[in-house]
PDB file of C-alpha atoms in Angstrom:
ATOM      1  CA  MET A   1       1.376   8.721  -1.905  1.00 24.00           C
ATOM      2  CA  THR A   2       2.488   5.080  -2.056  1.00 28.00           C
ATOM      3  CA  THR A   3       2.903   3.390  -5.675  1.00 29.00           C
ATOM      4  CA  CYS A   4       1.174  -0.076  -6.056  1.00 39.00           C
ATOM      5  CA  ALA A   5       2.478  -2.717  -8.462  1.00 47.00           C
ATOM      6  CA  SER A   6      -0.063  -5.424  -9.195  1.00 44.00           C
ATOM      7  CA  PHE A   7       1.084  -9.044  -9.359  1.00 40.00           C
ATOM      8  CA  ARG A   8      -1.481 -10.655 -11.639  1.00 34.00           C
ATOM      9  CA  SER A   9      -0.357 -14.111 -10.710  1.00 36.00           C
ATOM     10  CA  ARG A  10      -1.199 -17.624 -11.771  1.00 30.00           C
ATOM     11  CA  ARG A  11      -1.833 -19.358  -8.474  1.00 32.00           C
ATOM     12  CA  GLY A  12      -1.555 -23.133  -8.161  1.00 30.00           C
ATOM     13  CA  ILE A  13      -0.980 -26.012  -5.789  1.00 27.00           C
ATOM     14  CA  SER A  14       2.279 -27.180  -7.304  1.00 28.00           C
ATOM     15  CA  ALA A  15       5.207 -25.653  -9.110  1.00 29.00           C
ATOM     16  CA  ALA A  16       8.019 -26.952 -11.259  1.00 28.00           C
ATOM     17  CA  VAL A  17      11.374 -25.790  -9.951  1.00 29.00           C
ATOM     18  CA  ALA A  18      14.920 -26.346 -11.131  1.00 27.00           C
ATOM     19  CA  LEU A  19      18.291 -26.397  -9.434  1.00 25.00           C
ATOM     20  CA  LEU A  20      20.421 -23.357 -10.048  1.00 27.00           C
ATOM     21  CA  ALA A  21      22.950 -23.904 -12.807  1.00 29.00           C
ATOM     22  CA  ILE A  22      26.487 -24.392 -11.553  1.00 27.00           C
ATOM     23  CA  GLY A  23      29.159 -22.871 -13.760  1.00 35.00           C
ATOM     24  CA  ALA A  24      32.860 -23.638 -13.808  1.00 36.00           C
ATOM     25  CA  ALA A  25      34.341 -22.604 -10.439  1.00 41.00           C
ATOM     26  CA  GLY A  26      36.461 -23.827  -7.576  1.00 46.00           C
ATOM     27  CA  CYS A  27      35.305 -26.838  -5.579  1.00 38.00           C
ATOM     28  CA  SER A  28      34.224 -24.803  -2.558  1.00 43.00           C
ATOM     29  CA  ASP A  29      32.248 -22.404  -4.780  1.00 43.00           C
ATOM     30  CA  ILE A  30      30.543 -25.355  -6.450  1.00 39.00           C
ATOM     31  CA  VAL A  31      29.601 -26.857  -3.100  1.00 40.00           C
ATOM     32  CA  ASP A  32      28.289 -23.517  -1.785  1.00 44.00           C
ATOM     33  CA  SER A  33      26.322 -22.926  -4.963  1.00 43.00           C
ATOM     34  CA  ALA A  34      24.847 -26.426  -4.835  1.00 40.00           C
ATOM     35  CA  GLU A  35      23.873 -25.996  -1.187  1.00 50.00           C
ATOM     36  CA  ASN A  36      22.271 -22.621  -1.885  1.00 54.00           C
ATOM     37  CA  GLY A  37      20.423 -24.082  -4.852  1.00 56.00           C
ATOM     38  CA  ALA A  38      19.194 -27.031  -2.820  1.00 58.00           C
ATOM     39  CA  THR A  39      18.009 -24.683  -0.051  1.00 65.00           C
ATOM     40  CA  LYS A  40      16.143 -22.531  -2.553  1.00 69.00           C
ATOM     41  CA  VAL A  41      14.408 -25.578  -4.016  1.00 76.00           C
ATOM     42  CA  ALA A  42      13.479 -26.910  -0.564  1.00 76.00           C
ATOM     43  CA  ARG A  43      11.915 -23.580   0.286  1.00 74.00           C
ATOM     44  CA  GLN A  44       9.684 -23.405  -2.784  1.00 85.00           C
ATOM     45  CA  ARG A  45       6.011 -22.951  -1.944  1.00 79.00           C
ATOM     46  CA  SER A  46       2.933 -22.504  -4.095  1.00 82.00           C
ATOM     47  CA  VAL A  47       1.634 -18.948  -4.222  1.00 81.00           C
ATOM     48  CA  PHE A  48      -1.688 -20.503  -3.273  1.00 83.00           C
ATOM     49  CA  SER A  49      -0.292 -21.544   0.118  1.00 84.00           C
ATOM     50  CA  LEU A  50       0.951 -18.111   1.244  1.00 89.00           C
ATOM     51  CA  SER A  51      -0.311 -16.914   4.639  1.00 92.00           C
ATOM     52  CA  THR A  52      -0.288 -13.536   6.363  1.00 94.00           C
ATOM     53  CA  GLY A  53       3.115 -12.922   7.927  1.00 94.00           C
ATOM     54  CA  ASP A  54       5.062 -15.124   5.506  1.00 95.00           C
ATOM     55  CA  CYS A  55       8.329 -13.643   4.208  1.00 95.00           C
ATOM     56  CA  TYR A  56       9.406 -14.672   0.732  1.00 94.00           C
ATOM     57  CA  ASN A  57      11.488 -14.053  -2.372  1.00 91.00           C
ATOM     58  CA  PRO A  58       9.819 -14.010  -5.787  1.00 89.00           C
ATOM     59  CA  ASN A  59      11.370 -16.382  -8.300  1.00 83.00           C
ATOM     60  CA  SER A  60      11.487 -13.609 -10.891  1.00 70.00           C
ATOM     61  CA  GLU A  61      12.963 -10.125 -10.852  1.00 66.00           C
ATOM     62  CA  LYS A  62       9.831  -8.821 -12.566  1.00 60.00           C
ATOM     63  CA  THR A  63       7.363  -6.962 -10.355  1.00 55.00           C
ATOM     64  CA  GLU A  64       4.411  -7.882 -12.558  1.00 62.00           C
ATOM     65  CA  GLY A  65       3.359 -11.064 -14.305  1.00 62.00           C
ATOM     66  CA  GLU A  66       2.249 -14.567 -13.506  1.00 72.00           C
ATOM     67  CA  ALA A  67       3.830 -16.646 -10.745  1.00 71.00           C
ATOM     68  CA  LEU A  68       3.299 -20.207  -9.604  1.00 77.00           C
ATOM     69  CA  ALA A  69       5.677 -20.361  -6.669  1.00 85.00           C
ATOM     70  CA  VAL A  70       7.902 -18.286  -4.414  1.00 88.00           C
ATOM     71  CA  GLU A  71      10.796 -19.029  -2.074  1.00 91.00           C
ATOM     72  CA  LEU A  72       9.528 -18.948   1.521  1.00 93.00           C
ATOM     73  CA  VAL A  73      12.262 -17.676   3.870  1.00 93.00           C
ATOM     74  CA  PRO A  74      12.600 -16.911   7.599  1.00 95.00           C
ATOM     75  CA  CYS A  75      11.844 -13.236   8.187  1.00 95.00           C
ATOM     76  CA  ASP A  76      15.186 -12.720   9.932  1.00 94.00           C
ATOM     77  CA  GLU A  77      16.942 -13.468   6.635  1.00 95.00           C
ATOM     78  CA  PRO A  78      17.120 -10.938   3.773  1.00 95.00           C
ATOM     79  CA  HIS A  79      14.013 -11.109   1.593  1.00 95.00           C
ATOM     80  CA  ARG A  80      12.024  -9.019  -0.867  1.00 94.00           C
ATOM     81  CA  GLY A  81       8.467  -9.437   0.308  1.00 94.00           C
ATOM     82  CA  GLN A  82       6.094 -10.222   3.149  1.00 96.00           C
ATOM     83  CA  VAL A  83       2.410 -11.150   3.050  1.00 96.00           C
ATOM     84  CA  VAL A  84       0.512  -8.548   5.068  1.00 95.00           C
ATOM     85  CA  GLY A  85      -3.077  -9.647   4.519  1.00 95.00           C
ATOM     86  CA  GLU A  86      -5.352 -11.942   2.562  1.00 94.00           C
ATOM     87  CA  PHE A  87      -8.994 -12.280   1.636  1.00 94.00           C
ATOM     88  CA  ASP A  88     -11.286 -14.058  -0.803  1.00 94.00           C
ATOM     89  CA  ILE A  89     -13.141 -12.246  -3.570  1.00 93.00           C
ATOM     90  CA  GLU A  90     -16.833 -12.730  -2.899  1.00 88.00           C
ATOM     91  CA  GLU A  91     -17.956 -13.301  -6.455  1.00 82.00           C
ATOM     92  CA  LYS A  92     -19.244 -16.363  -8.234  1.00 83.00           C
ATOM     93  CA  GLY A  93     -19.666 -17.158 -11.880  1.00 86.00           C
ATOM     94  CA  GLU A  94     -17.215 -16.491 -14.666  1.00 92.00           C
ATOM     95  CA  PHE A  95     -13.923 -14.660 -14.251  1.00 93.00           C
ATOM     96  CA  PRO A  96     -14.770 -10.933 -14.110  1.00 92.00           C
ATOM     97  CA  GLY A  97     -11.536  -9.906 -15.824  1.00 93.00           C
ATOM     98  CA  ASP A  98      -8.104  -8.760 -14.699  1.00 91.00           C
ATOM     99  CA  GLU A  99      -9.219  -5.150 -14.331  1.00 91.00           C
ATOM    100  CA  ALA A 100     -12.119  -6.035 -12.040  1.00 92.00           C
ATOM    101  CA  VAL A 101      -9.994  -8.329  -9.880  1.00 93.00           C
ATOM    102  CA  THR A 102      -7.251  -5.714  -9.632  1.00 91.00           C
ATOM    103  CA  SER A 103      -9.841  -3.103  -8.658  1.00 90.00           C
ATOM    104  CA  VAL A 104     -10.930  -5.254  -5.709  1.00 93.00           C
ATOM    105  CA  ALA A 105      -7.312  -5.644  -4.606  1.00 93.00           C
ATOM    106  CA  ASP A 106      -6.720  -1.900  -4.993  1.00 89.00           C
ATOM    107  CA  GLU A 107      -9.660  -1.225  -2.706  1.00 87.00           C
ATOM    108  CA  ARG A 108      -9.081  -3.817   0.012  1.00 91.00           C
ATOM    109  CA  CYS A 109      -5.317  -4.376   0.248  1.00 92.00           C
ATOM    110  CA  PRO A 110      -4.517  -0.936   1.712  1.00 88.00           C
ATOM    111  CA  ALA A 111      -6.807  -1.685   4.670  1.00 87.00           C
ATOM    112  CA  GLU A 112      -5.284  -5.141   5.127  1.00 92.00           C
ATOM    113  CA  ALA A 113      -1.777  -3.649   5.036  1.00 91.00           C
ATOM    114  CA  GLY A 114      -2.838  -0.933   7.467  1.00 88.00           C
ATOM    115  CA  GLU A 115      -3.865  -3.499  10.039  1.00 88.00           C
ATOM    116  CA  PHE A 116      -0.555  -5.334   9.688  1.00 92.00           C
ATOM    117  CA  ALA A 117       1.733  -2.280   9.607  1.00 92.00           C
ATOM    118  CA  PRO A 118      -0.291   0.860  10.435  1.00 91.00           C
ATOM    119  CA  ASP A 119       2.499   3.395   9.868  1.00 93.00           C
ATOM    120  CA  ALA A 120       3.629   3.315   6.234  1.00 90.00           C
ATOM    121  CA  TRP A 121       6.335   5.853   7.095  1.00 94.00           C
ATOM    122  CA  ALA A 122       8.096   3.198   9.187  1.00 92.00           C
ATOM    123  CA  LEU A 123       8.495   0.816   6.240  1.00 91.00           C
ATOM    124  CA  PRO A 124      11.952   0.231   4.721  1.00 90.00           C
ATOM    125  CA  GLU A 125      12.747   2.531   1.817  1.00 88.00           C
ATOM    126  CA  GLY A 126      11.515   1.190  -1.500  1.00 88.00           C
ATOM    127  CA  VAL A 127       8.867  -1.139  -0.039  1.00 91.00           C
ATOM    128  CA  GLY A 128       5.476  -0.797  -1.706  1.00 89.00           C
ATOM    129  CA  LEU A 129       2.095  -2.496  -1.691  1.00 91.00           C
ATOM    130  CA  SER A 130       1.586  -5.320  -4.183  1.00 91.00           C
ATOM    131  CA  TYR A 131      -0.668  -8.347  -4.436  1.00 90.00           C
ATOM    132  CA  TYR A 132      -1.137 -11.783  -5.884  1.00 90.00           C
ATOM    133  CA  THR A 133      -4.559 -12.209  -7.486  1.00 92.00           C
ATOM    134  CA  PRO A 134      -6.420 -14.981  -9.352  1.00 92.00           C
ATOM    135  CA  THR A 135      -6.110 -15.304 -13.122  1.00 90.00           C
ATOM    136  CA  ALA A 136      -8.752 -16.605 -15.517  1.00 91.00           C
ATOM    137  CA  GLU A 137      -7.176 -20.053 -15.352  1.00 90.00           C
ATOM    138  CA  SER A 138      -6.999 -20.290 -11.559  1.00 90.00           C
ATOM    139  CA  TRP A 139     -10.455 -18.735 -11.184  1.00 93.00           C
ATOM    140  CA  ALA A 140     -11.871 -21.649 -13.184  1.00 92.00           C
ATOM    141  CA  THR A 141     -10.455 -24.036 -10.544  1.00 90.00           C
ATOM    142  CA  GLY A 142     -12.181 -22.152  -7.703  1.00 91.00           C
ATOM    143  CA  ASP A 143      -9.389 -19.732  -6.765  1.00 92.00           C
ATOM    144  CA  ARG A 144     -10.733 -16.509  -5.274  1.00 92.00           C
ATOM    145  CA  ALA A 145      -7.835 -15.630  -2.939  1.00 92.00           C
ATOM    146  CA  VAL A 146      -5.937 -12.349  -2.921  1.00 94.00           C
ATOM    147  CA  SER A 147      -2.635 -12.086  -1.022  1.00 93.00           C
ATOM    148  CA  CYS A 148      -1.659  -8.513  -0.161  1.00 94.00           C
ATOM    149  CA  THR A 149       2.089  -8.037   0.172  1.00 94.00           C
ATOM    150  CA  TYR A 150       4.672  -5.406   0.915  1.00 94.00           C
ATOM    151  CA  THR A 151       7.432  -5.934  -1.625  1.00 92.00           C
ATOM    152  CA  LYS A 152      10.756  -4.237  -2.334  1.00 90.00           C
ATOM    153  CA  GLU A 153      11.119  -3.715  -6.062  1.00 83.00           C
ATOM    154  CA  SER A 154      14.903  -3.966  -5.913  1.00 85.00           C
ATOM    155  CA  GLY A 155      17.157  -5.085  -3.103  1.00 90.00           C
ATOM    156  CA  GLU A 156      16.075  -6.782   0.114  1.00 93.00           C
ATOM    157  CA  PHE A 157      15.113  -5.988   3.692  1.00 93.00           C
ATOM    158  CA  THR A 158      15.464  -7.958   6.904  1.00 94.00           C
ATOM    159  CA  GLY A 159      12.933  -8.554   9.652  1.00 93.00           C
ATOM    160  CA  SER A 160       9.157  -8.659   9.820  1.00 93.00           C
ATOM    161  CA  LEU A 161       7.121  -5.566   9.028  1.00 92.00           C
ATOM    162  CA  LYS A 162       4.529  -6.620  11.574  1.00 90.00           C
ATOM    163  CA  ALA A 163       3.550  -3.718  13.794  1.00 76.00           C
ATOM    164  CA  GLY A 164      -0.121  -4.218  14.476  1.00 65.00           C
ATOM    165  CA  ALA A 165      -2.508  -1.744  16.019  1.00 61.00           C
ATOM    166  CA  LYS A 166      -2.213  -3.475  19.414  1.00 67.00           C
ATOM    167  CA  SER A 167       1.412  -2.287  19.716  1.00 80.00           C
ATOM    168  CA  LEU A 168       0.444   1.374  19.327  1.00 88.00           C
ATOM    169  CA  LYS A 169      -0.301   3.841  22.095  1.00 91.00           C
ATOM    170  CA  PRO A 170      -3.853   5.275  21.999  1.00 91.00           C
ATOM    171  CA  GLY A 171      -2.722   8.638  20.640  1.00 93.00           C
ATOM    172  CA  GLN A 172      -0.580   7.047  17.965  1.00 94.00           C
ATOM    173  CA  LYS A 173      -3.413   4.804  16.808  1.00 92.00           C
ATOM    174  CA  THR A 174      -5.874   7.699  16.745  1.00 94.00           C
ATOM    175  CA  TYR A 175      -3.518   9.785  14.653  1.00 96.00           C
ATOM    176  CA  LEU A 176      -2.659   7.018  12.191  1.00 95.00           C
ATOM    177  CA  ASP A 177      -6.273   5.907  11.765  1.00 93.00           C
ATOM    178  CA  GLY A 178      -7.297   9.462  10.918  1.00 95.00           C
ATOM    179  CA  ALA A 179      -4.327  10.342   8.722  1.00 95.00           C
ATOM    180  CA  ASN A 180      -4.480   7.075   6.775  1.00 92.00           C
ATOM    181  CA  ALA A 181      -8.181   7.590   6.120  1.00 93.00           C
ATOM    182  CA  VAL A 182      -7.539  11.071   4.730  1.00 95.00           C
ATOM    183  CA  TYR A 183      -4.915   9.954   2.217  1.00 93.00           C
ATOM    184  CA  ASP A 184      -6.938   6.855   1.338  1.00 89.00           C
ATOM    185  CA  ALA A 185      -9.896   9.122   0.553  1.00 93.00           C
ATOM    186  CA  LEU A 186      -7.679  11.307  -1.618  1.00 94.00           C
ATOM    187  CA  TRP A 187      -6.229   8.553  -3.776  1.00 91.00           C
ATOM    188  CA  ALA A 188      -9.096   6.044  -3.766  1.00 87.00           C
ATOM    189  CA  ASN A 189     -11.428   8.699  -5.173  1.00 92.00           C
ATOM    190  CA  GLN A 190      -9.032  10.099  -7.775  1.00 92.00           C
ATOM    191  CA  PRO A 191     -11.031  10.568 -11.009  1.00 93.00           C
ATOM    192  CA  THR A 192      -9.684   8.946 -14.159  1.00 91.00           C
ATOM    193  CA  ALA A 193     -10.152  12.172 -16.129  1.00 93.00           C
ATOM    194  CA  GLU A 194      -6.925  14.146 -16.320  1.00 91.00           C
ATOM    195  CA  SER A 195      -8.553  17.557 -15.999  1.00 93.00           C
ATOM    196  CA  VAL A 196     -11.277  19.030 -13.839  1.00 96.00           C
ATOM    197  CA  GLU A 197     -13.008  20.391 -16.943  1.00 96.00           C
ATOM    198  CA  GLU A 198     -13.531  16.811 -18.153  1.00 96.00           C
ATOM    199  CA  ASP A 199     -15.126  15.579 -14.915  1.00 96.00           C
ATOM    200  CA  LEU A 200     -15.990  18.393 -12.519  1.00 97.00           C
ATOM    201  CA  GLU A 201     -18.501  16.247 -10.621  1.00 97.00           C
ATOM    202  CA  GLY A 202     -15.936  13.472 -10.149  1.00 97.00           C
ATOM    203  CA  TYR A 203     -13.385  15.876  -8.718  1.00 97.00           C
ATOM    204  CA  LYS A 204     -16.009  17.453  -6.489  1.00 97.00           C
ATOM    205  CA  ALA A 205     -16.911  13.991  -5.178  1.00 97.00           C
ATOM    206  CA  GLN A 206     -13.238  13.392  -4.393  1.00 97.00           C
ATOM    207  CA  ALA A 207     -13.058  16.706  -2.544  1.00 98.00           C
ATOM    208  CA  ASP A 208     -16.166  15.835  -0.540  1.00 98.00           C
ATOM    209  CA  ALA A 209     -14.691  12.447   0.447  1.00 97.00           C
ATOM    210  CA  VAL A 210     -11.436  14.077   1.593  1.00 98.00           C
ATOM    211  CA  ALA A 211     -13.321  16.765   3.539  1.00 98.00           C
ATOM    212  CA  THR A 212     -15.370  14.095   5.307  1.00 98.00           C
ATOM    213  CA  ALA A 213     -12.244  12.113   6.216  1.00 97.00           C
ATOM    214  CA  LEU A 214     -10.524  15.288   7.416  1.00 98.00           C
ATOM    215  CA  ASP A 215     -13.444  16.142   9.682  1.00 97.00           C
ATOM    216  CA  ALA A 216     -13.168  12.705  11.305  1.00 97.00           C
ATOM    217  CA  HIS A 217      -9.382  13.094  11.626  1.00 97.00           C
ATOM    218  CA  LEU A 218      -9.822  16.490  13.275  1.00 97.00           C
ATOM    219  CA  ASP A 219     -12.288  15.038  15.780  1.00 96.00           C
ATOM    220  CA  GLY A 220      -9.571  12.624  16.871  1.00 95.00           C
ATOM    221  CA  LEU A 221      -6.896  15.316  17.057  1.00 95.00           C
ATOM    222  CA  ARG A 222      -9.059  17.561  19.237  1.00 92.00           C
ATOM    223  CA  GLY A 223      -8.782  15.038  22.040  1.00 84.00           C
ATOM    224  CA  MET A 224      -4.986  15.029  21.951  1.00 92.00           C
ATOM    225  CA  GLU A 225      -2.504  17.256  23.757  1.00 89.00           C
ATOM    226  CA  GLY A 226       0.767  18.624  22.417  1.00 93.00           C
ATOM    227  CA  THR A 227       1.946  21.898  20.916  1.00 95.00           C
ATOM    228  CA  GLU A 228       2.845  20.476  17.497  1.00 97.00           C
ATOM    229  CA  THR A 229      -0.296  18.373  17.342  1.00 96.00           C
ATOM    230  CA  GLY A 230      -2.296  21.539  18.011  1.00 96.00           C
ATOM    231  CA  ARG A 231      -0.508  23.362  15.211  1.00 97.00           C
ATOM    232  CA  LEU A 232      -1.202  20.510  12.831  1.00 97.00           C
ATOM    233  CA  ARG A 233      -4.852  20.532  13.834  1.00 97.00           C
ATOM    234  CA  ALA A 234      -5.127  24.255  13.017  1.00 97.00           C
ATOM    235  CA  ARG A 235      -3.481  23.700   9.646  1.00 97.00           C
ATOM    236  CA  LEU A 236      -5.767  20.796   8.785  1.00 97.00           C
ATOM    237  CA  GLU A 237      -8.844  22.794   9.803  1.00 97.00           C
ATOM    238  CA  LYS A 238      -7.928  25.351   7.127  1.00 97.00           C
ATOM    239  CA  ALA A 239      -7.323  22.563   4.619  1.00 98.00           C
ATOM    240  CA  ALA A 240     -10.698  21.013   5.427  1.00 98.00           C
ATOM    241  CA  GLY A 241     -12.385  24.329   4.686  1.00 97.00           C
ATOM    242  CA  HIS A 242     -10.715  24.480   1.282  1.00 98.00           C
ATOM    243  CA  TRP A 243     -11.724  20.896   0.493  1.00 98.00           C
ATOM    244  CA  ARG A 244     -15.335  21.732   1.381  1.00 98.00           C
ATOM    245  CA  GLY A 245     -15.099  24.753  -0.909  1.00 97.00           C
ATOM    246  CA  ALA A 246     -13.836  22.566  -3.753  1.00 97.00           C
ATOM    247  CA  ALA A 247     -16.676  20.111  -3.161  1.00 98.00           C
ATOM    248  CA  LYS A 248     -19.225  22.934  -3.598  1.00 97.00           C
ATOM    249  CA  ALA A 249     -17.542  24.660  -6.549  1.00 97.00           C
ATOM    250  CA  GLY A 250     -19.889  25.851  -9.267  1.00 96.00           C
ATOM    251  CA  ASP A 251     -17.346  25.596 -12.070  1.00 96.00           C
ATOM    252  CA  ALA A 252     -13.803  24.515 -12.808  1.00 96.00           C
ATOM    253  CA  ASP A 253     -12.278  27.915 -12.010  1.00 96.00           C
ATOM    254  CA  ALA A 254     -13.894  27.969  -8.582  1.00 97.00           C
ATOM    255  CA  PHE A 255     -12.743  24.413  -8.001  1.00 97.00           C
ATOM    256  CA  TYR A 256      -9.119  25.232  -8.784  1.00 96.00           C
ATOM    257  CA  THR A 257      -9.237  28.241  -6.463  1.00 97.00           C
ATOM    258  CA  SER A 258     -10.095  25.984  -3.524  1.00 97.00           C
ATOM    259  CA  TYR A 259      -8.206  22.895  -4.633  1.00 96.00           C
ATOM    260  CA  ASP A 260      -4.721  24.395  -4.758  1.00 96.00           C
ATOM    261  CA  PRO A 261      -4.570  25.368  -1.053  1.00 97.00           C
ATOM    262  CA  ALA A 262      -6.569  22.246  -0.147  1.00 97.00           C
ATOM    263  CA  PHE A 263      -4.006  19.918  -1.698  1.00 97.00           C
ATOM    264  CA  THR A 264      -1.070  21.917  -0.334  1.00 96.00           C
ATOM    265  CA  GLY A 265      -2.635  21.640   3.116  1.00 97.00           C
ATOM    266  CA  LEU A 266      -2.175  17.860   2.990  1.00 97.00           C
ATOM    267  CA  ASP A 267       1.573  18.043   2.265  1.00 97.00           C
ATOM    268  CA  PRO A 268       2.915  15.255   4.506  1.00 96.00           C
ATOM    269  CA  SER A 269       6.047  17.257   5.324  1.00 96.00           C
ATOM    270  CA  GLY A 270       3.798  19.470   7.424  1.00 96.00           C
ATOM    271  CA  THR A 271       3.010  16.543   9.743  1.00 97.00           C
ATOM    272  CA  VAL A 272       6.614  15.689  10.677  1.00 97.00           C
ATOM    273  CA  ALA A 273       6.756  17.776  13.851  1.00 97.00           C
ATOM    274  CA  ALA A 274       3.481  16.343  15.171  1.00 97.00           C
ATOM    275  CA  ARG A 275       4.600  12.820  14.334  1.00 97.00           C
ATOM    276  CA  LYS A 276       7.815  13.369  16.255  1.00 97.00           C
ATOM    277  CA  GLU A 277       5.810  14.624  19.216  1.00 97.00           C
ATOM    278  CA  LEU A 278       3.690  11.471  19.060  1.00 96.00           C
ATOM    279  CA  GLY A 279       6.700   9.161  18.805  1.00 95.00           C
ATOM    280  CA  LEU A 280       6.006   8.055  15.222  1.00 95.00           C
ATOM    281  CA  ALA A 281       8.320   7.731  12.221  1.00 94.00           C
ATOM    282  CA  THR A 282       9.309  11.115  10.787  1.00 96.00           C
ATOM    283  CA  THR A 283      10.818  10.371   7.358  1.00 94.00           C
ATOM    284  CA  VAL A 284       8.390  11.249   4.580  1.00 94.00           C
ATOM    285  CA  PRO A 285       8.172   8.342   2.088  1.00 90.00           C
ATOM    286  CA  ALA A 286      10.009   9.266  -1.106  1.00 88.00           C
ATOM    287  CA  GLU A 287       6.928   8.724  -3.273  1.00 86.00           C
ATOM    288  CA  ASP A 288       4.843  11.115  -1.183  1.00 90.00           C
ATOM    289  CA  ALA A 289       7.588  13.729  -1.043  1.00 91.00           C
ATOM    290  CA  GLU A 290       7.853  13.604  -4.839  1.00 92.00           C
ATOM    291  CA  VAL A 291       4.120  14.094  -5.339  1.00 92.00           C
ATOM    292  CA  TRP A 292       3.895  17.228  -3.240  1.00 94.00           C
ATOM    293  CA  ALA A 293       7.211  18.601  -4.509  1.00 91.00           C
ATOM    294  CA  SER A 294       5.803  18.569  -8.020  1.00 79.00           C
TER     295      SER A 294
END
């Protein structure tokens, strides 16, 4: 599972920026600092002007909060973020609220990111999905844009994350499309209730969504050759059966009986061998490994 940090940002056309303060130092250090500060200022861009593919550095170390501008940098230089997709919220009238806007970004940004970089396992360690969204103030000026980004919470990475679907072999694309849909179904349909007893129908709906996505994933895997891919297919067929059982459970006890092996059946560590066979990244993202380890 990947962790998303929402940037609820104040978007605008202009931004006030300041030169970096220069402390007491040697002449060469002062010159270097001044040059770096001038470069940073020259690279300032409004958050409103960000485009898909742009690499940037936030002007704040905080991963949440309002932002007017960022430092746009060449992707071959160290940076903290890259825009991986954008769209406009199709809603008129008054600002629907931060929660509603964030919900739209939660739903659509994963798909945008998936088109830009289909294999989340190939991302640099520590990079997660974030987004810039309208605020009440910018909404009033007509702002409806959401910028989906991959951002490193601490540290930097170098190079573009662009690895679109066109660069994938047919088997790789089929696998990633199916696998991504399964995990999207799992997390996008996660009930807010902490226990099954509080919302049995919600958890059953989640199980049904995962089972449906698994069936589609299995259809794609059946057309693929490979010993490890075949083993994964057999494992996922068992998991799909458990998810269907959870979706039809008559009570919480019956749900738990099916859910435990169903969830275990989706442990991403069990896909490593098949991924290697397909020529895909094989390091389980730390966040996902932690979820299934617990």
